[in-house]
Short mmCIF file of C-alpha atoms and ligand atoms in Angstrom, two decimals:
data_model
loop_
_atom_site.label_atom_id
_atom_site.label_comp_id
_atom_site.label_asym_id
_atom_site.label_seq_id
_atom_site.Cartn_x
_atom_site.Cartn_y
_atom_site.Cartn_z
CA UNK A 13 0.00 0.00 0.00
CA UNK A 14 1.51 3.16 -0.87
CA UNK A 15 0.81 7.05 1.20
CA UNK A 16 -0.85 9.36 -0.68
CA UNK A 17 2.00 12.64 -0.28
CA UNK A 18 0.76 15.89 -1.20
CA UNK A 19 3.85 18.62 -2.10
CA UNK A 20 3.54 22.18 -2.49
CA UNK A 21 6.48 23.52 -4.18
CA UNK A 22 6.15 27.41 -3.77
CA UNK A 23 8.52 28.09 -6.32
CA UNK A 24 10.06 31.96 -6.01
CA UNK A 25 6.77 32.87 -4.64
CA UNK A 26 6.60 34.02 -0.70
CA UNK A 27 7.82 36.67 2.27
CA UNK A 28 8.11 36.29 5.85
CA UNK A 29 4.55 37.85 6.36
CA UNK A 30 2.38 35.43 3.44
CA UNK A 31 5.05 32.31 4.67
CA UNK A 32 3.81 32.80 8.15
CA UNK A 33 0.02 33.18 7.01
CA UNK A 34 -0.03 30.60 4.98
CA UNK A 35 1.41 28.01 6.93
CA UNK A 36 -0.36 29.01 10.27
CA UNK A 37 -3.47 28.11 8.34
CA UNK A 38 -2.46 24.96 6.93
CA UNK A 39 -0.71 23.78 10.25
CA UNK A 40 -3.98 24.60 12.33
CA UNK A 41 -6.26 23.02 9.65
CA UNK A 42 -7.16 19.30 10.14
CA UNK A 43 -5.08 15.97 8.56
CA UNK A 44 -6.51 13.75 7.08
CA UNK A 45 -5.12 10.24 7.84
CA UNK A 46 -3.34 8.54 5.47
CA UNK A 47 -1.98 11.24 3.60
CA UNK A 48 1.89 12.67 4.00
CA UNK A 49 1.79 16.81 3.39
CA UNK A 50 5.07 18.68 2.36
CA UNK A 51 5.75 22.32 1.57
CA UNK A 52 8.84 23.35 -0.24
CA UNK A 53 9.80 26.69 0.33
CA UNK A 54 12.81 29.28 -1.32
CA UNK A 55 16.11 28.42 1.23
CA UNK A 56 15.87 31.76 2.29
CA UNK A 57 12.03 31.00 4.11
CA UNK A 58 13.57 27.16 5.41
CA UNK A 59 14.30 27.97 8.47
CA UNK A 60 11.00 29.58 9.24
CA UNK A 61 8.88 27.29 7.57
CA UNK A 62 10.86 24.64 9.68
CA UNK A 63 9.44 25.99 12.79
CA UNK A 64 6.19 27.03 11.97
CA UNK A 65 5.47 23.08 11.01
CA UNK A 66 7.53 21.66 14.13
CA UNK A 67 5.14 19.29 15.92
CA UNK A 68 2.51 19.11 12.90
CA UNK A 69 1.79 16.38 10.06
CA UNK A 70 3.65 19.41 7.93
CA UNK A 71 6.96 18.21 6.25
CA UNK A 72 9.95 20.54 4.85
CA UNK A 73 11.76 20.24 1.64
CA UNK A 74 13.65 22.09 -0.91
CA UNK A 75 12.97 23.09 -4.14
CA UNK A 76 16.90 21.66 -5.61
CA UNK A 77 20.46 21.00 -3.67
CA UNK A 78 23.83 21.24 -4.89
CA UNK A 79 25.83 17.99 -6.35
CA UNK A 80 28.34 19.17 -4.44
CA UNK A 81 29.54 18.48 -0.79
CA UNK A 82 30.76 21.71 0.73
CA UNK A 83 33.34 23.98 -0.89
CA UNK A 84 33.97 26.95 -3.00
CA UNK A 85 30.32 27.08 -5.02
CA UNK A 86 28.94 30.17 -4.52
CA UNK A 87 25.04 30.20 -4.10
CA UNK A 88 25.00 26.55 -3.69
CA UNK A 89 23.06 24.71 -0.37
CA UNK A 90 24.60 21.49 0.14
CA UNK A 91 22.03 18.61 0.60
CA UNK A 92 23.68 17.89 3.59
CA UNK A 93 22.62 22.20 5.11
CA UNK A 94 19.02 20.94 4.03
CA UNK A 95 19.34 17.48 5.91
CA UNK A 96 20.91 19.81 8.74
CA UNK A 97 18.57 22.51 8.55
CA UNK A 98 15.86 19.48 9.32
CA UNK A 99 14.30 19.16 5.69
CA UNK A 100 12.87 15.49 5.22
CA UNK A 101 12.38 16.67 1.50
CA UNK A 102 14.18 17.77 -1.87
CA UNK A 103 12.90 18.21 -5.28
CA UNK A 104 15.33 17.27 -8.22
CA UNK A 105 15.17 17.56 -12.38
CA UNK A 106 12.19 20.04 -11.70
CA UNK A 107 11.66 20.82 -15.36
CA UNK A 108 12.32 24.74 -14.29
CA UNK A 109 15.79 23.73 -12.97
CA UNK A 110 16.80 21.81 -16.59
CA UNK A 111 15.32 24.61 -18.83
CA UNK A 112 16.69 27.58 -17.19
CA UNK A 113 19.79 25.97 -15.47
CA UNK A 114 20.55 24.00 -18.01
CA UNK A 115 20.51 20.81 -15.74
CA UNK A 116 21.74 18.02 -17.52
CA UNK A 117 20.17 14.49 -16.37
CA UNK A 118 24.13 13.62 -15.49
CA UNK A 119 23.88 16.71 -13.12
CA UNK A 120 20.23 15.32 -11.82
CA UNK A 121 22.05 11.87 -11.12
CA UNK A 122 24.68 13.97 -9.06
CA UNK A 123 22.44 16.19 -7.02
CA UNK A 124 20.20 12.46 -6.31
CA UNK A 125 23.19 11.23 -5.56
CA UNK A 126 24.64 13.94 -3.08
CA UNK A 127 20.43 14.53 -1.54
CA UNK A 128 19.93 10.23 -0.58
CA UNK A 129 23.97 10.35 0.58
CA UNK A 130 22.35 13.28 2.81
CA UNK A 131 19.34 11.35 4.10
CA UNK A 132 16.87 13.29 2.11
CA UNK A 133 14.40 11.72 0.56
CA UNK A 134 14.25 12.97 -3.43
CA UNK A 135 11.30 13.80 -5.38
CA UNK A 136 12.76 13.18 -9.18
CA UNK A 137 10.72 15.14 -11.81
CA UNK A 138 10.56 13.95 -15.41
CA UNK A 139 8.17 14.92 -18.12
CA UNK A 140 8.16 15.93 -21.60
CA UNK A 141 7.39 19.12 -23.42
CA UNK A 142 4.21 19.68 -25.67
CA UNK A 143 6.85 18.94 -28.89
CA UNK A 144 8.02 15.78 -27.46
CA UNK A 145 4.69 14.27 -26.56
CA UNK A 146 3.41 15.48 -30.28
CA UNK A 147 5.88 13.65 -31.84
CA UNK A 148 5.14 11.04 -30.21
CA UNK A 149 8.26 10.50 -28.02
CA UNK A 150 6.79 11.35 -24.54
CA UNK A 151 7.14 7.68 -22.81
CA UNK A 152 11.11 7.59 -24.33
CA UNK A 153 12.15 11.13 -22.97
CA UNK A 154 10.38 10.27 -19.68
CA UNK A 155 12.33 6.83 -19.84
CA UNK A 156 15.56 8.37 -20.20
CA UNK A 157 15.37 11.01 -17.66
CA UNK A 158 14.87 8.02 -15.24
CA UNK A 159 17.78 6.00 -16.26
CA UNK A 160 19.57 9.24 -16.91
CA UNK A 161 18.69 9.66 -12.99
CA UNK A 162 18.42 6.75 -11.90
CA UNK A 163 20.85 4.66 -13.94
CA UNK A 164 24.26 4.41 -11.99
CA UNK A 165 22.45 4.13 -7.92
CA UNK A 166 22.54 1.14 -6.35
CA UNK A 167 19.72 2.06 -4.25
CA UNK A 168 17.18 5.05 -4.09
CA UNK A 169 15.68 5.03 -0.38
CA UNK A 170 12.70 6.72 -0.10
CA UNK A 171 12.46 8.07 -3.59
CA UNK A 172 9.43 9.68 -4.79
CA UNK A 173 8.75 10.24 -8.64
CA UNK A 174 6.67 13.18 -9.94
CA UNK A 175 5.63 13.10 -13.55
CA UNK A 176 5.11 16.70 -14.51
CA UNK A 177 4.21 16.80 -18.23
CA UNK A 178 5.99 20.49 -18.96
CA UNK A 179 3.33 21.93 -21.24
CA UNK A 180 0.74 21.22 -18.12
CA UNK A 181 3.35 23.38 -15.36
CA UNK A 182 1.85 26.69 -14.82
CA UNK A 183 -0.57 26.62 -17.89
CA UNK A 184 -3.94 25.30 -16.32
CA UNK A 185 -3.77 22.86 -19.15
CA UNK A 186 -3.49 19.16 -17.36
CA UNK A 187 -2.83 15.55 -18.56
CA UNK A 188 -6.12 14.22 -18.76
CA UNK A 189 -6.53 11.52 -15.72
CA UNK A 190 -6.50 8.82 -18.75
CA UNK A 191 -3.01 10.84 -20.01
CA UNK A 192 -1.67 10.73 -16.81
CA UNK A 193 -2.39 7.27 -15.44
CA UNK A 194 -0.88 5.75 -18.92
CA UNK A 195 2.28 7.47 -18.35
CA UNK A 196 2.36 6.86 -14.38
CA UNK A 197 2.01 2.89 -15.00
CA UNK A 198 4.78 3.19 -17.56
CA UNK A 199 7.23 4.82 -15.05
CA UNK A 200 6.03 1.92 -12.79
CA UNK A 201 7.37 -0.65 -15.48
CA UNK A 202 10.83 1.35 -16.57
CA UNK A 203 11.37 2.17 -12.48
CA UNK A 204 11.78 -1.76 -11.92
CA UNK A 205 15.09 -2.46 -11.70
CA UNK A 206 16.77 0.99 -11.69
CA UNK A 207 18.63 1.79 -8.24
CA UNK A 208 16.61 -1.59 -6.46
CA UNK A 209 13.77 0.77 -7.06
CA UNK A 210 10.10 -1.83 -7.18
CA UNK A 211 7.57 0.42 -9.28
CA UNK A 212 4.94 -1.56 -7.52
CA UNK A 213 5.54 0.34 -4.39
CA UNK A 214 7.73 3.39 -5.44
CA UNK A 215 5.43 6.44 -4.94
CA UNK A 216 4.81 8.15 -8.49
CA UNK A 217 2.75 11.86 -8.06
CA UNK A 218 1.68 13.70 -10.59
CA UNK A 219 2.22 17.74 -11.10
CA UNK A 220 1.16 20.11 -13.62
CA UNK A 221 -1.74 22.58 -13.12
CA UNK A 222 -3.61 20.25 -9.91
CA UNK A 223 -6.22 22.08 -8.41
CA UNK A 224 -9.08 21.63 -6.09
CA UNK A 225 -11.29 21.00 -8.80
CA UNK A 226 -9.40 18.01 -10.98
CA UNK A 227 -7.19 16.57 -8.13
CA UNK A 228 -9.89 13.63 -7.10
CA UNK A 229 -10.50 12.41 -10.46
CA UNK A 230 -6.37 12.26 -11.13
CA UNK A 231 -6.14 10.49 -7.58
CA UNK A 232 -8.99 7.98 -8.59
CA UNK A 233 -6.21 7.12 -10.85
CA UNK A 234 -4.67 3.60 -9.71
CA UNK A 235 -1.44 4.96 -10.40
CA UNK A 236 -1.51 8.26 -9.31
CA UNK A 237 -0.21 8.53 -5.49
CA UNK A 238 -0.74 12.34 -4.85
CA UNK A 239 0.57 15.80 -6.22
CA UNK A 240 3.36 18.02 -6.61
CA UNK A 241 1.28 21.78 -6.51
CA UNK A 242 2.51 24.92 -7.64
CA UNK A 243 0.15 27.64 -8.01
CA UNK A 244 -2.44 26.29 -5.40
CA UNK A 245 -0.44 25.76 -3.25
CA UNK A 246 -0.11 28.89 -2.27
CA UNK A 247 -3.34 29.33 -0.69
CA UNK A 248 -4.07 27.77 2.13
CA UNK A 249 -7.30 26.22 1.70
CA UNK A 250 -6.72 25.29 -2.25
CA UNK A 251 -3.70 23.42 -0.71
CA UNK A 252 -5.68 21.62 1.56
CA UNK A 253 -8.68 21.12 -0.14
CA UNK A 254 -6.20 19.24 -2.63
CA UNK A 255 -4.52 17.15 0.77
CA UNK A 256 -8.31 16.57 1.53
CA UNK A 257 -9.09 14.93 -2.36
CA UNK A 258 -5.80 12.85 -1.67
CA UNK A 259 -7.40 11.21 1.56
P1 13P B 319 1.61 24.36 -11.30
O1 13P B 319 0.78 23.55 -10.31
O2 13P B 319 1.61 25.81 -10.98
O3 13P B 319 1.23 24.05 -12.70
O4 13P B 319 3.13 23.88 -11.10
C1 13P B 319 3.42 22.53 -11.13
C2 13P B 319 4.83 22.33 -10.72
O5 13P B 319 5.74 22.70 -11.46
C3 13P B 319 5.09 21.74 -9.41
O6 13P B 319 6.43 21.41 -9.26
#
């Protein structure tokens, strides 16, 4: 049986004042059983988030972490300050990080790498753009960002997958629940046997435009184990209301 998780990745989005707002809401508001709840802040709002959770059902992640250990990397955050810091969490291969950072999937193997060496527990992101999936090559690009990721571990503990089709990220266009389930089982298939990973039980969520109003019919989806939220999650009761469809 594998938790539902629920993950809010806030993106670039918050201050001290809406951080504090909007998890003092979520914290106070009821969990449902069953169902694992994560927020991923900006570094710079860690710390805080980190306390205003302490004692809830509310997890902490980041949003990336370097490849590297410690050293001279300006702007980097080891995984190891996250794992420190008290994050549980880290997102990797977000589809933001590879298009605008250039992350190659030999740099996403690193940074999984250095996050489970850590302790943290990755959430990978693949997905193909609109081209890919109109020619027809969505299932292979998907396929080789996981071996690209996953490829060269010998074991993944904890490893979440989120399949986050790139033309559904910020657009309010999403995967239909048939689009997405087809391409969750197939990660399920290509996940056996990469890292000791068993895509029977490795979690697989789904991102790309949830909201309150289509998350229950993607989680009817067999395959579908939760969400990775941007936009709503930055309110507090879209957020939840999405937590409360994953229950
Ligand atoms: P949106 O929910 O805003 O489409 O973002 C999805 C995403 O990129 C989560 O990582």
């Amino acid at each position: 049986m594998r938790q539902r998780l629920v993950v809010g990745n806030w993106k670039m989005h918050g201050s001290r004042d809406s951080v504090h707002a909007l998890l003092t809401d979520l914290v106070a508001a009821p969990a449902p059983g069953g169902v694992g709840v994560a927020v991923c802040p900006t570094y710079l709002h860690i710390h805080q988030a980190l306390s205003l959770c302490a004692g809830s059902a509310v997890a902490v992640g980041a949003q990336d972490c370097s490849a590297q250990e410690e050293g001279a990397f300006t702007g980097e955050v080891a995984a190891a300050m996250l794992a420190d810091a008290g994050c549980q969490w880290v997102i990797i291969g977000h589809s933001e990080r590879r298009q605008y950072h250039a992350e190659s999937d030999a740099l996403v193997a690193a940074k999984l790498a250095a996050a489970l060496g850590a302790g943290l527990q990755p959430i990978l992101c693949v997905g193909e753009t609109r081209e890919q999936r109109e020619a027809g090559d969505a299932q292979g690009v998907v396929a080789a960002q996981l071996k690209g990721a996953l490829g060269e571990l010998v074991s993944a503990p904890g490893l979440v997958v989120a399949y986050e089709p790139v033309w559904a990220i910020g657009t309010g266009l999403t995967a239909t629940p048939g689009e997405a389930q087809s391409m969750h089982a197939f990660i399920r298939g290509e996940l056996d046997g990469l890292a000791g990973l068993d895509g029977d039980t490795t979690r697989v969520l789904y991102g790309g435009s949830v909201k309150a109003d289509n998350a229950g019919e993607l989680f009817a989806q067999q395959d579908i184990d939760g969400a990775l939220v941007g936009g709503a999650s930055l309110k507090a009761a879209d957020f939840q209301a999405i937590v409360n469809a994953a229950a």
